[in-house]
Coordinates of N, CA, C and O in Angstrom, one line a residue:
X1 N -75.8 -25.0 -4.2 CA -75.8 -26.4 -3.8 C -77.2 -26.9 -4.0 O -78.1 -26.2 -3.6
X2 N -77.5 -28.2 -4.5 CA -78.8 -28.8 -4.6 C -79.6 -28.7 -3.3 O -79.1 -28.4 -2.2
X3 N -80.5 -28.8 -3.4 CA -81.3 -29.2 -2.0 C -81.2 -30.2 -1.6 O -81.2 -30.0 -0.3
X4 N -81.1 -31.6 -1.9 CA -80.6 -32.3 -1.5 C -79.1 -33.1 -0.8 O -78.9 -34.2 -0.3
X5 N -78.2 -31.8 -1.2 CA -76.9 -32.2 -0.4 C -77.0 -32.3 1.1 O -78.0 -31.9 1.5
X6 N -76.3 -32.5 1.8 CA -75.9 -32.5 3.1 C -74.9 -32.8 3.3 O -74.9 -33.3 4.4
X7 N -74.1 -32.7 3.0 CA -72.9 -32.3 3.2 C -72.2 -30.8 3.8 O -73.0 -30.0 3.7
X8 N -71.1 -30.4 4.3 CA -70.9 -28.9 4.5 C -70.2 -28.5 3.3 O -69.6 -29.2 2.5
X9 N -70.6 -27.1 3.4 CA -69.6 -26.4 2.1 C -68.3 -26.6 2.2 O -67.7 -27.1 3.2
X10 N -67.6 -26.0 1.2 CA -66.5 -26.5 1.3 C -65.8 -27.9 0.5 O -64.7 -28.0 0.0
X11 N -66.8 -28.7 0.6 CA -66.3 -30.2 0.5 C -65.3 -30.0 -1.2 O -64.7 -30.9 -1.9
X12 N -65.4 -29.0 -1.4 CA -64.5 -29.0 -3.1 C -63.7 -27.5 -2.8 O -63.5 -26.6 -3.7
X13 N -63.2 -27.4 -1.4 CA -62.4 -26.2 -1.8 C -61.2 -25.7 -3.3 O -60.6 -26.6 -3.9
X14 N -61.2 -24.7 -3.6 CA -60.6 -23.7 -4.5 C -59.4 -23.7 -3.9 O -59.2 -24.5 -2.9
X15 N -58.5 -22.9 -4.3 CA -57.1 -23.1 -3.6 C -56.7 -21.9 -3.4 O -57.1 -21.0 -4.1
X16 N -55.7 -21.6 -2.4 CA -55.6 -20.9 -1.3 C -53.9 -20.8 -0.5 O -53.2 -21.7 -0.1
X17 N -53.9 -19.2 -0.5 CA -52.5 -19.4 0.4 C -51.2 -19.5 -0.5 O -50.9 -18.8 -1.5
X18 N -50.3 -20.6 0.1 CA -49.5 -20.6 -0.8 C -49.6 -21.8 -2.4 O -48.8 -21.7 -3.4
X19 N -50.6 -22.8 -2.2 CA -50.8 -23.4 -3.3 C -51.6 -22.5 -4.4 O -51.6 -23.0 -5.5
X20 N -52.1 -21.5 -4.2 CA -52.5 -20.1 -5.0 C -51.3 -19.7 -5.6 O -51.3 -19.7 -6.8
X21 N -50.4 -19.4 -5.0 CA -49.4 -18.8 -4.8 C -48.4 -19.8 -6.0 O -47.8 -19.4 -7.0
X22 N -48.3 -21.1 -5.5 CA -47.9 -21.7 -6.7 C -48.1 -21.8 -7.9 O -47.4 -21.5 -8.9
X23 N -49.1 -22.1 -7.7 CA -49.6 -22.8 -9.3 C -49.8 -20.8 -10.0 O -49.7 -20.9 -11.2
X24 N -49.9 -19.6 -9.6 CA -49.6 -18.7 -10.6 C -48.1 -18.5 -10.7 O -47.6 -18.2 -11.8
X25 N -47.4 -18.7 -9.4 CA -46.3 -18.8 -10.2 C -45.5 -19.7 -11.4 O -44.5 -19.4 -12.0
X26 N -46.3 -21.0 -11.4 CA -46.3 -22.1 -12.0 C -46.9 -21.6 -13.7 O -46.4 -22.1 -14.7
X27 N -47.8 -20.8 -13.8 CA -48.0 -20.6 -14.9 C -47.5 -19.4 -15.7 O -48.0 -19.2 -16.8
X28 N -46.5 -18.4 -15.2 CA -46.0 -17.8 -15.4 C -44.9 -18.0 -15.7 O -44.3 -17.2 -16.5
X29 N -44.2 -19.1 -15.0 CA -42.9 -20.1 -15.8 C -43.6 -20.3 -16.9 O -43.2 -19.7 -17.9
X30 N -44.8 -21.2 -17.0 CA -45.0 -21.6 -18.0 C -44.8 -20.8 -19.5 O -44.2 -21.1 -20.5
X31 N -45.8 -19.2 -19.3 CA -45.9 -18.3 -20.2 C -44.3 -17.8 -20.9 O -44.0 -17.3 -22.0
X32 N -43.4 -18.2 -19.7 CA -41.9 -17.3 -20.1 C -41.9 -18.3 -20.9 O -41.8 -18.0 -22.1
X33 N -41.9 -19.4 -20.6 CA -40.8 -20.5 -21.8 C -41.6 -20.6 -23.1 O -40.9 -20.8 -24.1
X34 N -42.6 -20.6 -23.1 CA -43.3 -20.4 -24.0 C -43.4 -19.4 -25.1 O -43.8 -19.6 -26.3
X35 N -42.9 -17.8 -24.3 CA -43.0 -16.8 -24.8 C -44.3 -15.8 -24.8 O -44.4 -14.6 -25.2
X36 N -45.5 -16.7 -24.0 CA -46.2 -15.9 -23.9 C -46.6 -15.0 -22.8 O -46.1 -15.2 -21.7
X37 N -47.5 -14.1 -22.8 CA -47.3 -13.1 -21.8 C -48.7 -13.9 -20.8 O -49.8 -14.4 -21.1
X38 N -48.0 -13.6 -19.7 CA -49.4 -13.9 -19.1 C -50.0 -12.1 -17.9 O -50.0 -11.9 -16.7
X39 N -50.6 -11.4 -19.1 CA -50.8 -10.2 -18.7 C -51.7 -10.2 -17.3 O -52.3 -11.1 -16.7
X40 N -51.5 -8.9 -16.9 CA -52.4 -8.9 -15.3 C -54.2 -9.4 -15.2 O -54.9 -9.8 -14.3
X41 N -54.8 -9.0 -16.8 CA -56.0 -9.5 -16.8 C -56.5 -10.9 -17.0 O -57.7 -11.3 -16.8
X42 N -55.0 -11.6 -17.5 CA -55.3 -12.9 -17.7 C -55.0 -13.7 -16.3 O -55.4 -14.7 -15.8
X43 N -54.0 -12.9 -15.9 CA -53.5 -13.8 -14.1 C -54.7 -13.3 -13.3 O -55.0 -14.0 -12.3
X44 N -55.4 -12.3 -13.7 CA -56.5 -12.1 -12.8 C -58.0 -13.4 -12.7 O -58.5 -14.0 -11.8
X45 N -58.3 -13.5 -14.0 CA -58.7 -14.5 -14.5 C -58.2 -16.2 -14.0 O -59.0 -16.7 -13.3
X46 N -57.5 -16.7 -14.1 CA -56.7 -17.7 -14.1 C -56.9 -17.6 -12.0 O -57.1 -18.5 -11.1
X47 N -56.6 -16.5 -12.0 CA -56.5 -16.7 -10.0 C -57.8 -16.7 -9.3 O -58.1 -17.2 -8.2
X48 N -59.0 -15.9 -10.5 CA -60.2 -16.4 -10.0 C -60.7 -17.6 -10.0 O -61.3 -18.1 -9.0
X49 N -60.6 -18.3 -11.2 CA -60.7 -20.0 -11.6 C -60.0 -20.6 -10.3 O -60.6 -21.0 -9.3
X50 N -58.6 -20.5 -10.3 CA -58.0 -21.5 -8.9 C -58.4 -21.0 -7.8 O -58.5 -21.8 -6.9
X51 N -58.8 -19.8 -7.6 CA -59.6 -19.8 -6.3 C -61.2 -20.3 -6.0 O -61.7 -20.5 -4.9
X52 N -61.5 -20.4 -6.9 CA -62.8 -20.8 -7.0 C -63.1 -22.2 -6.5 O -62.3 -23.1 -6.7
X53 N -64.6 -22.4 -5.7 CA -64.8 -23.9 -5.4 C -65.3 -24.8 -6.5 O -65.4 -26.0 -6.3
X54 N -65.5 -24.4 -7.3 CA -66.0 -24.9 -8.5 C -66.2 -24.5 -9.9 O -65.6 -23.4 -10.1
X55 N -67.0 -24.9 -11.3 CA -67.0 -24.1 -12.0 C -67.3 -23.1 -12.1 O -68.3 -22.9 -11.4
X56 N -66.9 -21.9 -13.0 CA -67.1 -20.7 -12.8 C -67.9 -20.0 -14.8 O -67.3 -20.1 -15.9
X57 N -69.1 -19.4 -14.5 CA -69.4 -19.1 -15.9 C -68.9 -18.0 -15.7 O -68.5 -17.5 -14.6
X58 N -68.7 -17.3 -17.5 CA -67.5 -16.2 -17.7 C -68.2 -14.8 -16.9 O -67.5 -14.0 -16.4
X59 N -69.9 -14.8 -17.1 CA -70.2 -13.6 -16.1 C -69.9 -13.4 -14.7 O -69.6 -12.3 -14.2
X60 N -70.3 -14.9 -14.0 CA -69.5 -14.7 -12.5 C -67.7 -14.3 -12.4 O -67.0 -14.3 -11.4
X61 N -67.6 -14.2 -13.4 CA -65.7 -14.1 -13.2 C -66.0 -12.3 -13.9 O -65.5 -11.6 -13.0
X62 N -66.3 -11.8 -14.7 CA -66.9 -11.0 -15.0 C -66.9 -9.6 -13.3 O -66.4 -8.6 -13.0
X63 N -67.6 -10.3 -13.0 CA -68.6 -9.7 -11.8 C -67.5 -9.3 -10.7 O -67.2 -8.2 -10.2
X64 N -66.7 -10.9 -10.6 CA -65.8 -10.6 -9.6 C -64.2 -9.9 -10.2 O -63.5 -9.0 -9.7
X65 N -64.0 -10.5 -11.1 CA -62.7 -9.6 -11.4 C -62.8 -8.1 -10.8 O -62.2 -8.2 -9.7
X66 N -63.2 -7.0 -11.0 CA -63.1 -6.0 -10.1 C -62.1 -5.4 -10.2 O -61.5 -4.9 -9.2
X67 N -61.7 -5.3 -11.4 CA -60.3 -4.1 -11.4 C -61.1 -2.6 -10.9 O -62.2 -2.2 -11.3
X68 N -60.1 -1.9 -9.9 CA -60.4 -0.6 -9.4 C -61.7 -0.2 -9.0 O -62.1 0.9 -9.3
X69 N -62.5 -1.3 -8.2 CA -63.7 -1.3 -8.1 C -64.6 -1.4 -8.9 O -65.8 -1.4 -8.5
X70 N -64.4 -1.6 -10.3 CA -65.7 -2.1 -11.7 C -65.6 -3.3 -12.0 O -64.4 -3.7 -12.3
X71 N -66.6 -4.2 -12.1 CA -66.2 -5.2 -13.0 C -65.3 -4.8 -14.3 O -65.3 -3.7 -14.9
X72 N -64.6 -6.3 -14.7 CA -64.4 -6.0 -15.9 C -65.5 -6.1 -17.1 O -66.5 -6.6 -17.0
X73 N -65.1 -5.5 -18.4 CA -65.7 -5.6 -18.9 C -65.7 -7.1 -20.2 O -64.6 -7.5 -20.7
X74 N -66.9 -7.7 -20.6 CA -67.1 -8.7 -21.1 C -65.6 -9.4 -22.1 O -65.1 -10.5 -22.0
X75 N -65.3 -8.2 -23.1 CA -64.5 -9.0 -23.8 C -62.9 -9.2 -23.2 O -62.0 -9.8 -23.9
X76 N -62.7 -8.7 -22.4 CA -61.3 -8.5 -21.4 C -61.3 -9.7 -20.8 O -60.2 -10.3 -20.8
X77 N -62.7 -10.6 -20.1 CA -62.4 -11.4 -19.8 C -62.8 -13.1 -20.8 O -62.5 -14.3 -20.6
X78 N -63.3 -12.6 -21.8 CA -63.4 -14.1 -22.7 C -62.2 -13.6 -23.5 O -62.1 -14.3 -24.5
X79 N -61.2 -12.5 -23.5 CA -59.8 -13.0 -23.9 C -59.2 -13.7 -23.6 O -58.6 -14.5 -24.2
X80 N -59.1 -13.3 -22.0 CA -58.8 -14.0 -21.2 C -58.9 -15.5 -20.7 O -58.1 -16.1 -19.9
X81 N -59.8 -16.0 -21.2 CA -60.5 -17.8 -21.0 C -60.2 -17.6 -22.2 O -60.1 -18.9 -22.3
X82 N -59.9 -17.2 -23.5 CA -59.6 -17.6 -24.7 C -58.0 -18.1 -24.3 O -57.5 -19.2 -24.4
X83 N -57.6 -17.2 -24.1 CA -55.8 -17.2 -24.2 C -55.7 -18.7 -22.9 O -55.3 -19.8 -23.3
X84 N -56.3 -18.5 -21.5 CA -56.2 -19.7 -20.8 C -56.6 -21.1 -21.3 O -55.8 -22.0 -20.9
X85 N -57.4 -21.4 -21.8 CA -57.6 -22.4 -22.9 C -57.0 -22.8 -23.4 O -56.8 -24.0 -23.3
X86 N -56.2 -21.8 -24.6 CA -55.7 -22.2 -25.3 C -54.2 -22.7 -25.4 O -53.7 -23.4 -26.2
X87 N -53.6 -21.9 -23.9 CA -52.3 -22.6 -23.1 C -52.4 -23.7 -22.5 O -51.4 -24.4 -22.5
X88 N -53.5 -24.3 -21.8 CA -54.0 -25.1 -21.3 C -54.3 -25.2 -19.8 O -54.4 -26.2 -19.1
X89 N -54.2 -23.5 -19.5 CA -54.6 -23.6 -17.7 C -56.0 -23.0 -17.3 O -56.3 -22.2 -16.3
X90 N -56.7 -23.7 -18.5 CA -58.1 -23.7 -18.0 C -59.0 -24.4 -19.2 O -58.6 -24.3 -20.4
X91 N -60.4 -25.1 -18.9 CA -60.9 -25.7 -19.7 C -62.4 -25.2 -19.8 O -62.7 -24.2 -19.1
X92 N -63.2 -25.5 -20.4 CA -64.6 -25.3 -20.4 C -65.4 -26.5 -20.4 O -65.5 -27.4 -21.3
X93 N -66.2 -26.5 -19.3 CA -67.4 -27.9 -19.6 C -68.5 -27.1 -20.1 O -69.0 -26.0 -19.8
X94 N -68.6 -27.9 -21.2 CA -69.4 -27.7 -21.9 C -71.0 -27.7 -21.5 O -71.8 -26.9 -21.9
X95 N -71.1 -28.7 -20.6 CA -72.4 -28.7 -20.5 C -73.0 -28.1 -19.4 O -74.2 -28.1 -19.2
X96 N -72.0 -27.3 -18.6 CA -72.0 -26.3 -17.8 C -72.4 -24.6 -18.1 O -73.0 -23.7 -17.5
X97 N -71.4 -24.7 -19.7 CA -71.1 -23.1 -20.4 C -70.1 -22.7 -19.1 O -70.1 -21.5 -18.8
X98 N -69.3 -23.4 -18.6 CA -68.7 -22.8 -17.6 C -67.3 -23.6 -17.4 O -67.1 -24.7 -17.7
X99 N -66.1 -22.2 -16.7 CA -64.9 -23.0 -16.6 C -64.1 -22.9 -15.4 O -64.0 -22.1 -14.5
X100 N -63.4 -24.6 -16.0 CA -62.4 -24.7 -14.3 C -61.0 -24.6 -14.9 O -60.6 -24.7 -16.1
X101 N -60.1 -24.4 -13.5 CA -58.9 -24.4 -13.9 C -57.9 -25.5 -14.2 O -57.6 -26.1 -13.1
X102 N -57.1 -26.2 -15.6 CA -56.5 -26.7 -15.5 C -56.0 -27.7 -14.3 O -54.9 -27.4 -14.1
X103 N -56.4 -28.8 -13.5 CA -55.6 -29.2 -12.8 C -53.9 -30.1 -12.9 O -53.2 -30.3 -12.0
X104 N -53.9 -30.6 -14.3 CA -52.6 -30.8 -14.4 C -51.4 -30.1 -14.8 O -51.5 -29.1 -15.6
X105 N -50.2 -30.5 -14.3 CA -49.2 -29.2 -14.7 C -48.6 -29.5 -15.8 O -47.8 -30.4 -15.8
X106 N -48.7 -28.9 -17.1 CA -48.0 -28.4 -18.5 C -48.6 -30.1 -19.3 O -49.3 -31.0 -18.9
X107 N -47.9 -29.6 -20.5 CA -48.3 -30.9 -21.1 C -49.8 -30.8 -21.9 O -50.8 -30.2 -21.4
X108 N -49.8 -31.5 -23.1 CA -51.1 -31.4 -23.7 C -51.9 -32.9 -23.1 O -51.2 -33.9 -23.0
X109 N -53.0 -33.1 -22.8 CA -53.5 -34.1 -22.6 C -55.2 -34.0 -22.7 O -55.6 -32.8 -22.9
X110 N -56.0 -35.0 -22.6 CA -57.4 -35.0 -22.9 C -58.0 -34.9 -21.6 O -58.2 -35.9 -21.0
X111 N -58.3 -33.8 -21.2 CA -59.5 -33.5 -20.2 C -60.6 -34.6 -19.8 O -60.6 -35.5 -20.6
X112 N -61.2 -34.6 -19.0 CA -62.5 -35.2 -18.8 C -63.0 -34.8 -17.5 O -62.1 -34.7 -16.6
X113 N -64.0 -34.6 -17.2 CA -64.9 -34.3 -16.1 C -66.2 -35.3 -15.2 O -67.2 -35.4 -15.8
X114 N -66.1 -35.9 -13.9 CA -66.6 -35.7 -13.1 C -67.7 -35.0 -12.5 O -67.5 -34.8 -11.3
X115 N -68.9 -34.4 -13.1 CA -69.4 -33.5 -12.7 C -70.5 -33.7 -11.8 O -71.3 -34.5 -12.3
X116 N -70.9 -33.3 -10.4 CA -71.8 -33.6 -9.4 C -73.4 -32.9 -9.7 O -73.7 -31.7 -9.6
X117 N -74.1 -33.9 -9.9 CA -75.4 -33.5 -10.1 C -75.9 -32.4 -9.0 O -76.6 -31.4 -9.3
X118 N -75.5 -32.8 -7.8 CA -75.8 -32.0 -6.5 C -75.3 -31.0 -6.1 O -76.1 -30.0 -6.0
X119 N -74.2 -31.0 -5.9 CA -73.0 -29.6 -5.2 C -72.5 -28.6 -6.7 O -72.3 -27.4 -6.7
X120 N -72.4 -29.5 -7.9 CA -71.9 -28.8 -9.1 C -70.3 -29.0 -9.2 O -69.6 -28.4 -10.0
X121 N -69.8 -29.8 -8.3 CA -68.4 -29.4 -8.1 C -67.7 -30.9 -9.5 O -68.2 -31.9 -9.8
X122 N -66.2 -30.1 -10.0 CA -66.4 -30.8 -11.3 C -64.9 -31.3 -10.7 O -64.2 -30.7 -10.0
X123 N -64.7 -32.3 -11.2 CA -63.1 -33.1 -10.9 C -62.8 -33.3 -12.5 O -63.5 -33.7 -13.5
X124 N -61.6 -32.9 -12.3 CA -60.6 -33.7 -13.8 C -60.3 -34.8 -13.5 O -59.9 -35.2 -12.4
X125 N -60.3 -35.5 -14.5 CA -59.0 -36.6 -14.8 C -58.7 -36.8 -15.8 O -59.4 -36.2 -16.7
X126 N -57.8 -37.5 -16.2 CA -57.2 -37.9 -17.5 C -57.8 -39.5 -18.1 O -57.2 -40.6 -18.0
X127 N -58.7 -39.3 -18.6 CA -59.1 -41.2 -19.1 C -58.2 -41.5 -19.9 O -57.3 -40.7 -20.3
X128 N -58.3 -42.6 -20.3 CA -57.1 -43.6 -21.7 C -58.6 -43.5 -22.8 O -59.6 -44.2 -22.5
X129 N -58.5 -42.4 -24.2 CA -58.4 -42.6 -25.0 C -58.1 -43.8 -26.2 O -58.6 -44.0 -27.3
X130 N -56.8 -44.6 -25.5 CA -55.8 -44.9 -26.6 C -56.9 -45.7 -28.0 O -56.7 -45.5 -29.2
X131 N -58.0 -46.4 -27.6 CA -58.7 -47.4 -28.4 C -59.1 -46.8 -28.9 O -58.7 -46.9 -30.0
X132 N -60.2 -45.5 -28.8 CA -61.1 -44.6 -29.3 C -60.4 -44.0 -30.5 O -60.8 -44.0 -31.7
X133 N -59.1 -43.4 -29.9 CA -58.1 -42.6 -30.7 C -57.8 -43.8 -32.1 O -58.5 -43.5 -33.0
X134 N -57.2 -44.8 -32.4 CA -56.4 -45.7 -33.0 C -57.6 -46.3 -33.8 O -57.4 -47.0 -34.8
X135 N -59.1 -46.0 -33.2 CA -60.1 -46.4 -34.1 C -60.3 -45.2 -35.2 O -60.6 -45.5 -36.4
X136 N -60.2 -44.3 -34.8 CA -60.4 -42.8 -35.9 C -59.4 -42.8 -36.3 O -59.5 -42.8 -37.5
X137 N -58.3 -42.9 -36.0 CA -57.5 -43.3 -36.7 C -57.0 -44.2 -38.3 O -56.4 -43.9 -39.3
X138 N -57.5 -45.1 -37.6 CA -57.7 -45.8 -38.8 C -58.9 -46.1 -39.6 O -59.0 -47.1 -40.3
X139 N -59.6 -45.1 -39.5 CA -61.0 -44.5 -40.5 C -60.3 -43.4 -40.8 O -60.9 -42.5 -41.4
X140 N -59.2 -43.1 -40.6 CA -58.4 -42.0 -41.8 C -59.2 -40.6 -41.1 O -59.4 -39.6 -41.8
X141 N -59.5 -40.7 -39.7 CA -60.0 -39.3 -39.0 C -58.4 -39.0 -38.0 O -57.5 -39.8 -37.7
X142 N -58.5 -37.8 -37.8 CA -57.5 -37.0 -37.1 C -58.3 -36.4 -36.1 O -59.0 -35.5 -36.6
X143 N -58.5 -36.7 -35.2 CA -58.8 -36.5 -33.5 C -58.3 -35.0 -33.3 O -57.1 -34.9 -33.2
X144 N -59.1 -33.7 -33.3 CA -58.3 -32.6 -32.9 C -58.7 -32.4 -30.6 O -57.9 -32.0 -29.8
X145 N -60.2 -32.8 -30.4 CA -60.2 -32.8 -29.2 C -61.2 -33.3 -28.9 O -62.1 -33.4 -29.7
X146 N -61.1 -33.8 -27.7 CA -62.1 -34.6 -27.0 C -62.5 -34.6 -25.9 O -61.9 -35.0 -24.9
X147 N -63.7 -33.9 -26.0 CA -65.2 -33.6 -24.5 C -65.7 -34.9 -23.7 O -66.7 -35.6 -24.0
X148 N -65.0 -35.0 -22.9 CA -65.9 -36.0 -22.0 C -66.5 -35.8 -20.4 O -65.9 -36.2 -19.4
X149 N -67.6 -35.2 -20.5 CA -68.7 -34.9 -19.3 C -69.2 -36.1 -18.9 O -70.0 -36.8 -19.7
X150 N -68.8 -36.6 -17.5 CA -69.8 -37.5 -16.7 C -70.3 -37.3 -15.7 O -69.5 -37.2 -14.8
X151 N -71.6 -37.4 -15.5 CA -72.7 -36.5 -14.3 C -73.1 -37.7 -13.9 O -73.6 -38.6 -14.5
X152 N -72.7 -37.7 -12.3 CA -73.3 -38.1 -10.8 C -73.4 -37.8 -10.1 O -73.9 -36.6 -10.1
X153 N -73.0 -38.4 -8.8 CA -72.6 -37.8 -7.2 C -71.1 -37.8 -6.7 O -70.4 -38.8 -7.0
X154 N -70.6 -36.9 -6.1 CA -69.2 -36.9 -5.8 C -69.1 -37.9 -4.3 O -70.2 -38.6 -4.3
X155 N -68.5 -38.0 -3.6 CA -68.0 -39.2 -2.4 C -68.8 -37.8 -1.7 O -70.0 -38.1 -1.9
X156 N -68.8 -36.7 -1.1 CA -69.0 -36.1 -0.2 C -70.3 -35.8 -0.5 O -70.8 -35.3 0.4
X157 N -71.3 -35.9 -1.7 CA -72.6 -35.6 -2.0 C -73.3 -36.9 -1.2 O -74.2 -36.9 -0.4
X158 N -72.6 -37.8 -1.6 CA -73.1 -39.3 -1.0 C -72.7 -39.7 0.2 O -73.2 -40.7 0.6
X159 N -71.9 -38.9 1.0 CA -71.8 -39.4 2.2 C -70.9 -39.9 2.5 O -70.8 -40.5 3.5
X160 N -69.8 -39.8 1.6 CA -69.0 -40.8 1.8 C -67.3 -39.9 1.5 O -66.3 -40.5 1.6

């Protein structure tokens, strides 16, 4: 946390209990219909991200994975953020080098981030593209994805 916060920890809890509980069961539906596997290294992965208070770089997930008491090792887990990525139940900010989990359920859609100068803690949302898109568009470009990082203060950095 910055030095300057004051706020208590916490203020961006990770998830926990049975909403943990969901949302891996929730991506595990997803993997069946899909066909894909969502192996123990990758649900391990994916459960550290939703547990987490914020973003997570791939060495801190590294560290804590902890199969049979060792970390895992490096390329086990950037499979793993490869394959979650690429289903779409986890993203990478860029300007972080680091990743959060997915917060919407299925569906392809354009990411964007909230990120707190102070605490670090990163919110999704979904902005409207549509003008941006329909202008490349019609310069004969094809849009394959789009990074949108914006850095301030969250309501609980500010007091509010």
């Amino acid at each position: 946390m910055g030095s300057e916060c004051h706020h208590a920890d916490g203020a961006h809890p990770g998830l926990k209990g049975h909403a943990l509980t969901h949302a891996l069961g929730a991506a595990e539906t997803r993997c069946v219909a899909t066909q894909e596997r969502l192996t123990a290294p990758r649900r391990r992965v994916l459960e550290l991200l939703l547990e987490a208070d914020g973003p997570q770089k791939a060495y801190d997930l590294i560290a804590a994975f902890r199969e049979h008491g060792e970390p895992a090792k490096p390329p086990t887990v950037y499979r793993a953020l490869e394959f979650l990525e690429r289903l779409g139940f986890a993203h990478r900010i860029e300007s972080l080098n680091a990743y959060v989990p997915c917060r919407h359920d299925g569906g392809e859609h354009r990411a964007a981030f909230l990120i707190c100068d102070c605490c670090g803690a990163a919110q999704e949302f979904e902005p409207d593209f549509t003008a941006q898109l329909a202008a490349a568009e019609a310069a004969g470009y094809q849009v394959a994805t789009i990074t949108l990082e914006a850095r301030g203060r969250c309501a609980a950095c500010r007091g509010g």
